[in-house]
Short mmCIF file of C-alpha atoms and ligand atoms in Angstrom, two decimals:
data_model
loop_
_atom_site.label_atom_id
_atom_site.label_comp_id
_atom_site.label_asym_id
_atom_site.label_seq_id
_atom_site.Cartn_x
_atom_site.Cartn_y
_atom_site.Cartn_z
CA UNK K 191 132.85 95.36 84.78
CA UNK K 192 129.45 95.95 82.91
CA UNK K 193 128.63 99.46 81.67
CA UNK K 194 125.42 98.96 84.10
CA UNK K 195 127.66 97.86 87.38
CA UNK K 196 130.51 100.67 86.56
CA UNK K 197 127.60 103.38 86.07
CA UNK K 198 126.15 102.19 89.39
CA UNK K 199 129.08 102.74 91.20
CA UNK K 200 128.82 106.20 90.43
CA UNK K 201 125.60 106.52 91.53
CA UNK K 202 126.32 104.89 94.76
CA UNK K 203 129.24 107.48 95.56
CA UNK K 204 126.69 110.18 94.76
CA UNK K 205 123.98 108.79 97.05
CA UNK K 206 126.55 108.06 99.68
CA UNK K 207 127.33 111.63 99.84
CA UNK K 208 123.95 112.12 100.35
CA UNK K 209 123.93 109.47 103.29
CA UNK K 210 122.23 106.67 100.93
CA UNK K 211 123.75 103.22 100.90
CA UNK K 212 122.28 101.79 97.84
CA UNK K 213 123.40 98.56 98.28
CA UNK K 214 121.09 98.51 101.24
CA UNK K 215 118.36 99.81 98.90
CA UNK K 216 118.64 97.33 96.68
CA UNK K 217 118.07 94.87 99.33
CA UNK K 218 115.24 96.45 100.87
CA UNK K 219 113.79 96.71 97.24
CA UNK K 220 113.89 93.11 96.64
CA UNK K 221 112.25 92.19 99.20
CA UNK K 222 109.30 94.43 99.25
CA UNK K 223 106.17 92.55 97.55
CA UNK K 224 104.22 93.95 95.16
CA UNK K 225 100.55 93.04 94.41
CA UNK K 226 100.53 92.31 90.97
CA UNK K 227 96.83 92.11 89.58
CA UNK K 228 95.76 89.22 87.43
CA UNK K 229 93.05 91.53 85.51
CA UNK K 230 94.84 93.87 83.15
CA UNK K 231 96.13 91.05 80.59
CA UNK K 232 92.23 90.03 79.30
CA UNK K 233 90.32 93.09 80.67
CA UNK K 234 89.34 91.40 83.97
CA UNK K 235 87.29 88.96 81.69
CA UNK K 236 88.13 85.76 83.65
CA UNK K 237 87.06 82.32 82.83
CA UNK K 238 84.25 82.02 83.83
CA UNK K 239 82.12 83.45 80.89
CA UNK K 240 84.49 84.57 78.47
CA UNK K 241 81.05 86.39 76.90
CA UNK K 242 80.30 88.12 80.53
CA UNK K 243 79.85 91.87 80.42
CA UNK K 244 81.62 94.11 83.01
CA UNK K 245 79.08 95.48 85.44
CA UNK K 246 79.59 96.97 88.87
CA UNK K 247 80.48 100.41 87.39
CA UNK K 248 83.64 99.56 86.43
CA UNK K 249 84.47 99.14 82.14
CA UNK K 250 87.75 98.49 80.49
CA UNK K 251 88.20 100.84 77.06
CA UNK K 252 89.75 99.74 74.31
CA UNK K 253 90.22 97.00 71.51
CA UNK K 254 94.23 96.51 71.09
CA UNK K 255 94.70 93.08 69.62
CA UNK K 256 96.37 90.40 71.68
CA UNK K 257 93.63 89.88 73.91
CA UNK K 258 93.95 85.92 75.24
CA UNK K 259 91.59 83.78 73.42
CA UNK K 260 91.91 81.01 75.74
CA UNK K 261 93.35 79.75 79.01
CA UNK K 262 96.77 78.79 77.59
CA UNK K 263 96.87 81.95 76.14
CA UNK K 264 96.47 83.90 79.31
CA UNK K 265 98.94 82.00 81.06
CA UNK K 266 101.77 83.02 78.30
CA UNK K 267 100.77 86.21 78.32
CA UNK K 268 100.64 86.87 82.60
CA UNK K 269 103.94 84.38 82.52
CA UNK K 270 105.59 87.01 79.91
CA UNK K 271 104.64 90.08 81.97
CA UNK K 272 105.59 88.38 85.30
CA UNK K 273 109.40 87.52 83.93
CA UNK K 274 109.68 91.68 83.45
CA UNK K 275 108.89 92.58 86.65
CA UNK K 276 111.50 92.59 89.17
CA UNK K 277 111.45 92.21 92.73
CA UNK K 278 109.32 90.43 95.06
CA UNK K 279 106.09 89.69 93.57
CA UNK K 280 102.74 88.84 94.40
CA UNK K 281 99.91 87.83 91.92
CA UNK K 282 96.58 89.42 92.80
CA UNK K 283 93.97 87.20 91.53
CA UNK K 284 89.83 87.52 91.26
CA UNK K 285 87.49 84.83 91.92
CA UNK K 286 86.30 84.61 88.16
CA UNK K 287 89.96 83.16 87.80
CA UNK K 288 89.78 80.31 89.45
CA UNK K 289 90.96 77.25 88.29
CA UNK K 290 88.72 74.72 85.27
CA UNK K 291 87.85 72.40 88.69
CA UNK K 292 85.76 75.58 89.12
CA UNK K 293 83.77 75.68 85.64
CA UNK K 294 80.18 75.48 86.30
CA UNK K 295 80.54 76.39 90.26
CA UNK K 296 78.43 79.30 91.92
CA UNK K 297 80.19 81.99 92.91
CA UNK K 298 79.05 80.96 97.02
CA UNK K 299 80.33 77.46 96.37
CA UNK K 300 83.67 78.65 94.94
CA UNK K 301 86.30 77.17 97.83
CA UNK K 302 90.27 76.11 98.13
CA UNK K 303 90.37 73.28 95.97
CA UNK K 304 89.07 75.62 93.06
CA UNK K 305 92.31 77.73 93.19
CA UNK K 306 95.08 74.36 93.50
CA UNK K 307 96.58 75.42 90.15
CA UNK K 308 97.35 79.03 91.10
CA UNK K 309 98.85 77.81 93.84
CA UNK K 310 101.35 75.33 92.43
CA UNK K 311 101.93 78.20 89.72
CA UNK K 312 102.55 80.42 92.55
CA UNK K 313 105.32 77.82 94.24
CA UNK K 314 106.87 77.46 90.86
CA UNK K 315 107.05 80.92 90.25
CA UNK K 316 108.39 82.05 93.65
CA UNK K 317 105.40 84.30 94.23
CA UNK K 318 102.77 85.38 96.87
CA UNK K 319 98.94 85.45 96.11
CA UNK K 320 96.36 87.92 97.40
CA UNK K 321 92.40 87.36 96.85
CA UNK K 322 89.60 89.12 95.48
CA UNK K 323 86.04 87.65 95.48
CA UNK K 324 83.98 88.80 92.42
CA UNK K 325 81.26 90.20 93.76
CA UNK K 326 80.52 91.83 89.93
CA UNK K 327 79.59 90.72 86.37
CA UNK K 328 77.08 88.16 87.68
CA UNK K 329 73.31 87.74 86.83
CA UNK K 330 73.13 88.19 91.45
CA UNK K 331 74.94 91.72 90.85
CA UNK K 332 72.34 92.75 87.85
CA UNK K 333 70.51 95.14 90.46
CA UNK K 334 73.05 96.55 91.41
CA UNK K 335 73.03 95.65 94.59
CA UNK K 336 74.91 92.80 96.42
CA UNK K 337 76.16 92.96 99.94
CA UNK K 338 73.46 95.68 100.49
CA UNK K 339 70.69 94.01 98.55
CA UNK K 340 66.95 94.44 100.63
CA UNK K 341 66.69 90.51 98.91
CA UNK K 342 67.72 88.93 101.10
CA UNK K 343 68.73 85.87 99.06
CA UNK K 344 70.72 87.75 96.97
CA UNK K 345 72.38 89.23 100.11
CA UNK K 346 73.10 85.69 101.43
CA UNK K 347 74.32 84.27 98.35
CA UNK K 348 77.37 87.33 98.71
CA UNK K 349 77.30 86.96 102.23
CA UNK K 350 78.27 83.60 101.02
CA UNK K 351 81.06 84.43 98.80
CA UNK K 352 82.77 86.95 100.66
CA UNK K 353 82.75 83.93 103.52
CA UNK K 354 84.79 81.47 100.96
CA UNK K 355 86.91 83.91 99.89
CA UNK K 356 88.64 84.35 103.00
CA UNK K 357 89.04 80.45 103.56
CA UNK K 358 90.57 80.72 99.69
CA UNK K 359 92.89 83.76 101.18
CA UNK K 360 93.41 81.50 104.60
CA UNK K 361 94.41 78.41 102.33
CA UNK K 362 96.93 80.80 99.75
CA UNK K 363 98.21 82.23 102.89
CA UNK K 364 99.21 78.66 104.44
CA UNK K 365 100.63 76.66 101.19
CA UNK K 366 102.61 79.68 100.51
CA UNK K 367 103.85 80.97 103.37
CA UNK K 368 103.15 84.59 102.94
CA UNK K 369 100.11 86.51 104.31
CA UNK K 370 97.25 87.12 101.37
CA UNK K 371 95.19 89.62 101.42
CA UNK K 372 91.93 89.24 100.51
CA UNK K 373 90.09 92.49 99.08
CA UNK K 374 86.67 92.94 99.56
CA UNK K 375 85.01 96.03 96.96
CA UNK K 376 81.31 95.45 95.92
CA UNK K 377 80.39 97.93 93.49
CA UNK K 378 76.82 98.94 95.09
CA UNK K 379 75.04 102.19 94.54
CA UNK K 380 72.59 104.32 93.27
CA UNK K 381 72.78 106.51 90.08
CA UNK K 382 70.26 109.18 91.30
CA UNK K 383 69.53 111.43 94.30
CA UNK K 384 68.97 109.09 96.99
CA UNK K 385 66.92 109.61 100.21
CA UNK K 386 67.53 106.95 102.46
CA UNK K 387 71.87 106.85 102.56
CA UNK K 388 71.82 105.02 106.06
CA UNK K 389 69.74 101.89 105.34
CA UNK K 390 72.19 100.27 102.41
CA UNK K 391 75.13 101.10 105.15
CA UNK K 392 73.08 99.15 108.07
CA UNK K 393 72.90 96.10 105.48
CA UNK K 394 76.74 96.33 104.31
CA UNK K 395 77.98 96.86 107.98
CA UNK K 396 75.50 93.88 108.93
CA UNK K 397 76.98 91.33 105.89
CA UNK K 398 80.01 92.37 106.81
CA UNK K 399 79.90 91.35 110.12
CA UNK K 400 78.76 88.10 109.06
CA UNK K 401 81.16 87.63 106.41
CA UNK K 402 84.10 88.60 109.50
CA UNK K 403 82.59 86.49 111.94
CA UNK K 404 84.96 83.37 111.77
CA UNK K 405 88.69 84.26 113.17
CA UNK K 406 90.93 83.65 110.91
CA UNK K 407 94.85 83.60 111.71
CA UNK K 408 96.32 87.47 110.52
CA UNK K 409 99.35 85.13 109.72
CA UNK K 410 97.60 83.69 106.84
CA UNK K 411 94.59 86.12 105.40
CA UNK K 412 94.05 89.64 106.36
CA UNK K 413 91.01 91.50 104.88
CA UNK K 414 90.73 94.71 103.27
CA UNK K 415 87.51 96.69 102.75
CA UNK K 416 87.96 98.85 99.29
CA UNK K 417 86.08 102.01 99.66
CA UNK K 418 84.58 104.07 96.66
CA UNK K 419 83.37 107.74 95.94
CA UNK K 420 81.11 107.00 93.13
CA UNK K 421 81.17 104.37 89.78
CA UNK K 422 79.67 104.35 86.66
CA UNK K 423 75.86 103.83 87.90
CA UNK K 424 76.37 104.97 91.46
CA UNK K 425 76.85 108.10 90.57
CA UNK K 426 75.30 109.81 93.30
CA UNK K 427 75.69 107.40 96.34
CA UNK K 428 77.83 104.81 97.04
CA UNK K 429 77.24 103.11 100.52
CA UNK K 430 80.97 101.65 101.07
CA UNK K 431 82.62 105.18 101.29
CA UNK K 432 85.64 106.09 102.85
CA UNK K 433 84.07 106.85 105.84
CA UNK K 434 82.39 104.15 106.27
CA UNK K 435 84.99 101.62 105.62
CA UNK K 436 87.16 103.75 107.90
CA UNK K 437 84.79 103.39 110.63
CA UNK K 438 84.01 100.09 110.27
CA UNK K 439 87.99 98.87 110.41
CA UNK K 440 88.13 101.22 113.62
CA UNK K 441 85.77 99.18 115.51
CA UNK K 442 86.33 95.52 113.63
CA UNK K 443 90.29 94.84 114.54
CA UNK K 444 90.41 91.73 112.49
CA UNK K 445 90.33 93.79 108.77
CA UNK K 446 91.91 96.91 106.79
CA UNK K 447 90.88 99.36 104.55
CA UNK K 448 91.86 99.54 100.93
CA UNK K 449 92.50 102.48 99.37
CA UNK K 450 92.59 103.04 95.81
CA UNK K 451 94.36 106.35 94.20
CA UNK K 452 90.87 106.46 91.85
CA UNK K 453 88.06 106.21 94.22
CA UNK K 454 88.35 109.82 95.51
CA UNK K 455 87.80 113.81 94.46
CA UNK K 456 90.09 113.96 91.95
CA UNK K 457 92.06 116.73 93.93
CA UNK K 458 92.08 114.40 96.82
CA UNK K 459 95.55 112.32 97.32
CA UNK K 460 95.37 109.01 99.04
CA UNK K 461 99.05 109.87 99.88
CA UNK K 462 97.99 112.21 102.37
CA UNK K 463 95.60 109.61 104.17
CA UNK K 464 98.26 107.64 104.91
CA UNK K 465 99.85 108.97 108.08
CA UNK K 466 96.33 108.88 110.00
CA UNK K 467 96.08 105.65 109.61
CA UNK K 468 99.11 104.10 110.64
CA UNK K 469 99.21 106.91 113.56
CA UNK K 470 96.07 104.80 114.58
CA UNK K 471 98.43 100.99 114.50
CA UNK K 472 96.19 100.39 111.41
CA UNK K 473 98.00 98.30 108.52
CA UNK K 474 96.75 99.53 104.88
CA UNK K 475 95.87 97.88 101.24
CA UNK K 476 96.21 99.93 98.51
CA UNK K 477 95.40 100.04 95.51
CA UNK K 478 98.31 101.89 93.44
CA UNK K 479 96.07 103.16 90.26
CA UNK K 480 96.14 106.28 88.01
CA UNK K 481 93.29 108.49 87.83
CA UNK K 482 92.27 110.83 84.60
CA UNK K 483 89.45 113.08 85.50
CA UNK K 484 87.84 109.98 87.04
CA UNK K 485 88.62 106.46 88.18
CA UNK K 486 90.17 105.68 84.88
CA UNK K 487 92.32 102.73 85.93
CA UNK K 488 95.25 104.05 83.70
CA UNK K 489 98.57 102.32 83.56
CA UNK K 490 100.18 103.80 86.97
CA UNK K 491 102.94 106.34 85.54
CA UNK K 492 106.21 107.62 87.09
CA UNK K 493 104.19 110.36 88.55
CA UNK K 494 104.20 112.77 91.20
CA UNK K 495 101.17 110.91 93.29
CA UNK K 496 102.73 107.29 93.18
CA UNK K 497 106.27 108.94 94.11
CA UNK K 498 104.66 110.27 96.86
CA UNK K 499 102.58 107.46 98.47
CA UNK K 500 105.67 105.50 97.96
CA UNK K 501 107.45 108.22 100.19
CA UNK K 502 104.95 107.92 102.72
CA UNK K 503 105.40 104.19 103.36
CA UNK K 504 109.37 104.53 103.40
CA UNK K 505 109.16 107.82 104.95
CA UNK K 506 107.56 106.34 108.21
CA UNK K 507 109.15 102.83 107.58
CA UNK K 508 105.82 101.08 107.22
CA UNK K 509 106.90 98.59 104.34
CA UNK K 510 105.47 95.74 106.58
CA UNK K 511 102.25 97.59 107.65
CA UNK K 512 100.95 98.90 104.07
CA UNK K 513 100.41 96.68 101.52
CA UNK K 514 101.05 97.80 97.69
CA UNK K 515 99.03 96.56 94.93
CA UNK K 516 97.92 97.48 91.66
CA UNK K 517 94.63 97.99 90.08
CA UNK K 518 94.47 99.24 86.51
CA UNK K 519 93.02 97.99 83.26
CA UNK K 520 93.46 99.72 80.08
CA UNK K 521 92.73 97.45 76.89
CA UNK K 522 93.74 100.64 74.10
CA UNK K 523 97.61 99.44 74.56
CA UNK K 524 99.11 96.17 74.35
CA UNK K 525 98.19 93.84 77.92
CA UNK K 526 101.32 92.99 78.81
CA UNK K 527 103.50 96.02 78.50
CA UNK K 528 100.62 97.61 80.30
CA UNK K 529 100.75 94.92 83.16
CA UNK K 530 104.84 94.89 83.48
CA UNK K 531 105.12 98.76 83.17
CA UNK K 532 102.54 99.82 85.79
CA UNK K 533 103.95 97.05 87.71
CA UNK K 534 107.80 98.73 86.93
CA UNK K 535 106.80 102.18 87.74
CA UNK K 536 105.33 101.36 91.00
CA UNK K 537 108.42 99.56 91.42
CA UNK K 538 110.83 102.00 90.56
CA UNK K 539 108.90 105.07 92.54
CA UNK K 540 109.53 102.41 95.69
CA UNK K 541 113.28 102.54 94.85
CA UNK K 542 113.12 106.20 94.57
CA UNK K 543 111.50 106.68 97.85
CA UNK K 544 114.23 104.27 99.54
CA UNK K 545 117.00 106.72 98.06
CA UNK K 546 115.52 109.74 99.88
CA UNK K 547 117.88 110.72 103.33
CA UNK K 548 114.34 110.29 104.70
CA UNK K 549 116.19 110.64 108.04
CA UNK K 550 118.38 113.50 107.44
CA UNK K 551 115.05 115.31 105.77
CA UNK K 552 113.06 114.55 109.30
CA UNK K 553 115.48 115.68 111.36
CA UNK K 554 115.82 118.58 110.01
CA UNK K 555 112.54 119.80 109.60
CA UNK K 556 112.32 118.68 113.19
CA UNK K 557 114.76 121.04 113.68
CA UNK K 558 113.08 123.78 112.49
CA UNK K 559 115.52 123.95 108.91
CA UNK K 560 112.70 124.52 106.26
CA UNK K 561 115.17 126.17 104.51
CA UNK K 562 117.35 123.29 104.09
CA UNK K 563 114.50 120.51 103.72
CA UNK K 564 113.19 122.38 100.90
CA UNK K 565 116.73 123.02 99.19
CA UNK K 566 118.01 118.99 99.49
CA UNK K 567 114.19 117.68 98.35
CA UNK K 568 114.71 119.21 95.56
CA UNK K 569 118.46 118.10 94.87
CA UNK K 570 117.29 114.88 95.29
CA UNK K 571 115.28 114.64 92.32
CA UNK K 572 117.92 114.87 89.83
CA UNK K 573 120.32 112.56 91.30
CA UNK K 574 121.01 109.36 89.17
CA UNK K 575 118.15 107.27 89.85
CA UNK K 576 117.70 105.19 86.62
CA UNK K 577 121.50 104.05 87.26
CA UNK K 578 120.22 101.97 90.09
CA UNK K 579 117.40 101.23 88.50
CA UNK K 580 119.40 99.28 85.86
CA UNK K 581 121.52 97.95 87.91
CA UNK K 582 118.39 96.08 90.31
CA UNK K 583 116.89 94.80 86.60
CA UNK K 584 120.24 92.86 85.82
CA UNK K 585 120.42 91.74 89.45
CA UNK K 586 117.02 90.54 89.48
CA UNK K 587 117.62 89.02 85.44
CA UNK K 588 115.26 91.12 83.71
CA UNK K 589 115.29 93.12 80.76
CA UNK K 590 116.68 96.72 81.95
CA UNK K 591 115.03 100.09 80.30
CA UNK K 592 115.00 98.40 76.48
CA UNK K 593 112.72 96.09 77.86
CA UNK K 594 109.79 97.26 75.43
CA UNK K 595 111.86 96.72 72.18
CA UNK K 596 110.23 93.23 71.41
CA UNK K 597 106.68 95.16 71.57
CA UNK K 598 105.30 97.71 69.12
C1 LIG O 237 86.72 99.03 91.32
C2 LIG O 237 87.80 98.70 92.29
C3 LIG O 237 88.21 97.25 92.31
C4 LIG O 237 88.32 96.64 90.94
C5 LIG O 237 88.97 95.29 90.94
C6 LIG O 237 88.85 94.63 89.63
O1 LIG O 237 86.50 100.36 91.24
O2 LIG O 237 88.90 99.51 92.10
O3 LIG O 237 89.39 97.12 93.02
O4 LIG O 237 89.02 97.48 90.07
O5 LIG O 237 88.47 94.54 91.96
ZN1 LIG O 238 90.69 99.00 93.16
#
């Protein structure tokens, strides 16, 4: 027996004790897809203008070396970050990725056939693909307006895209297999004091409702609506709040909000929003993300917030209702040790939420026993976690916690 396999028998006594069957775990945390994003391994540059310019009031900082120079170079680099991430895995992808068959295409004419390669790289790769249409970083988006732009051609034309983009979701949804989600977040806004906060919202609920308006099959593509607090920009107002997205899912059946951990107060925790909406039947996106001062889109840590959205899913035993995905770009540290340990933390807060006697902790607080709910949350955190943890890399063949080594 393996130092790994004798160490996690230890830790499976332990848990058992506790009322934990980590074998079970491990199952359950194989199984459980995560949303990998495409964008953090060449600063969500894409291929369609390797010289574009980030706009939308988003901006990735930094200038470590290593970013991909070309196509092939990409792939490596999102093939070598894939192969350390264990578990169930889904590749989030933007429009601006889509396939060379695409060079040359407007955004509104982008369509299924652009996206053929991602999808035989998904089969090869065993992995699920969700959708994002661009609706950034485009000479449409320059006024910063898109989906609630008073031109109305410019409205159409993302009316337009947002439309194809769900027959792209629809069409990964169907050669794979496994429902894609298909994000919507335009970046729209004003920087200053605004007067008039109810006429952008008229436009976005009204493209919206055009952009919903053919059924689609939930088996295949299911849409989420990102929401926003503010952006570099947009300061001030930002028509697709929270509230407004939140409203709009509540009387539109056939989409979802997205939440992301940045897009709020910075004292406000998207883990608490989650119990009101699936108390409501409502299935979520989210957007796992880290948050520093702003919407930062740091590498997601180990931290107390992701712990405890990942409790809040278990906790309630929503795994099929919320979908987890990550959104972070930080080009000061090497791409694809950021990509693979955002992607790993996210990962490994799941497993620690699956080892919580979630049940035992409910029924007793149920039962009035703060006392006791308090005292074994608290035990719980230094139980031997990381034991398990190594033991699900070498299960699932990847490099276990000297996985950084190769990297400097
Ligand atoms: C921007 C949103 C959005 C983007 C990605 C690239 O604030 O978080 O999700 O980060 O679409
Ligand atoms: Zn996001």
């Amino acid at each position: 027996m393996s130092s790994i396999e004798q160490n996690y028998q230890i830790a499976k006594e332990m848990y058992a004790e506790k009322g934990v069957n980590t074998d079970q775990v491990l199952k359950i945390l194989k199984a459980t897809p995560i949303s990998v994003h495409c964008w953090q391994i060449d600063d969500l540059t894409g291929f369609e203008n390797p010289e574009a310019v980030l706009s939308g009031g988003i901006a990735a900082f930094g200038n470590a070396p290593g970013k991909p120079r070309s196509r092939e170079e990409y792939m490596k680099n999102l093939d070598e970050a894939l192969n350390l991430i264990p578990g169930a895995t889904k590749l989030a992808l933007h429009a601006v990725y889509r396939d060379e068959t695409g060079n040359g295409v407007e955004r509104n004419a982008l369509g299924p056939e652009h996206f053929k390669g991602w999808v035989d790289y998904a089969k090869e790769k065993h992995i699920g693909l969700d959708y994002n249409p661009t609706y950034f970083s485009h000479p449409m988006s320059e006024s910063g307006f898109t989906l609630c732009s008073r031109d109305e051609g410019i409205r159409q034309y993302w009316i337009e895209h947002g439309k194809k983009s769900r027959e792209i979701g629809a069409y990964f949804g169907k050669e794979l297999g496994q429902v894609c989600i298909t994000n919507h977040w335009i970046g729209d806004g004003y920087k200053d004091h605004t007067i008039d906060k109810v006429g952008p919202r008229a436009l976005l609920k009204d493209s919206l409702d055009q952009i919903f308006a053919a059924p689609l099959d939930r088996k295949y593509n299911i849409d989420s609506v990102e929401s926003k607090l503010f952006g570099l920009g947009s300061e001030s107002y930002v028509p697709g709040s929270h509230e407004f997205y939140t409203n709009y899912v509540l009387t539109h059946d056939n989409c979802i909000v997205c939440m992301d951990a940045g897009h709020f107060h910075p004292t406000e925790q998207v883990s608490a929003k989650i119990s009101s909406y699936l108390v409501f039947g409502k299935e979520l996106m989210l957007h796992v993300s880290r948050p520093v001062r702003w919407d930062s889109d740091h590498v997601v840590m180990l931290d107390d917030e992701t712990k405890a959205i990942m409790q809040e899913i278990v906790r309630y035993d929503a795994l099929d209702r919320v979908h987890i995905g990550l959104d972070y770009f930080d080009a000061s540290i090497n791409r694809i040790v950021a990509t693979a340990l955002g992607a790993r933390n996210a990962r490994k807060a799941l497993m620690m939420a699956l080892l919580e006697p979630s049940e035992e902790l409910i029924r007793i607080e149920r039962e009035g026993n703060l006392t006791r709910r308090l005292a074994l949350s608290e035990e719980m955190k230094s139980m031997p976690f990381g034991l398990v943890w190594d033991m699900f890399c070498e299960m699932e063949g990847v490099a276990g916690n000297n996985w950084m080594n190769k990297y400097n």
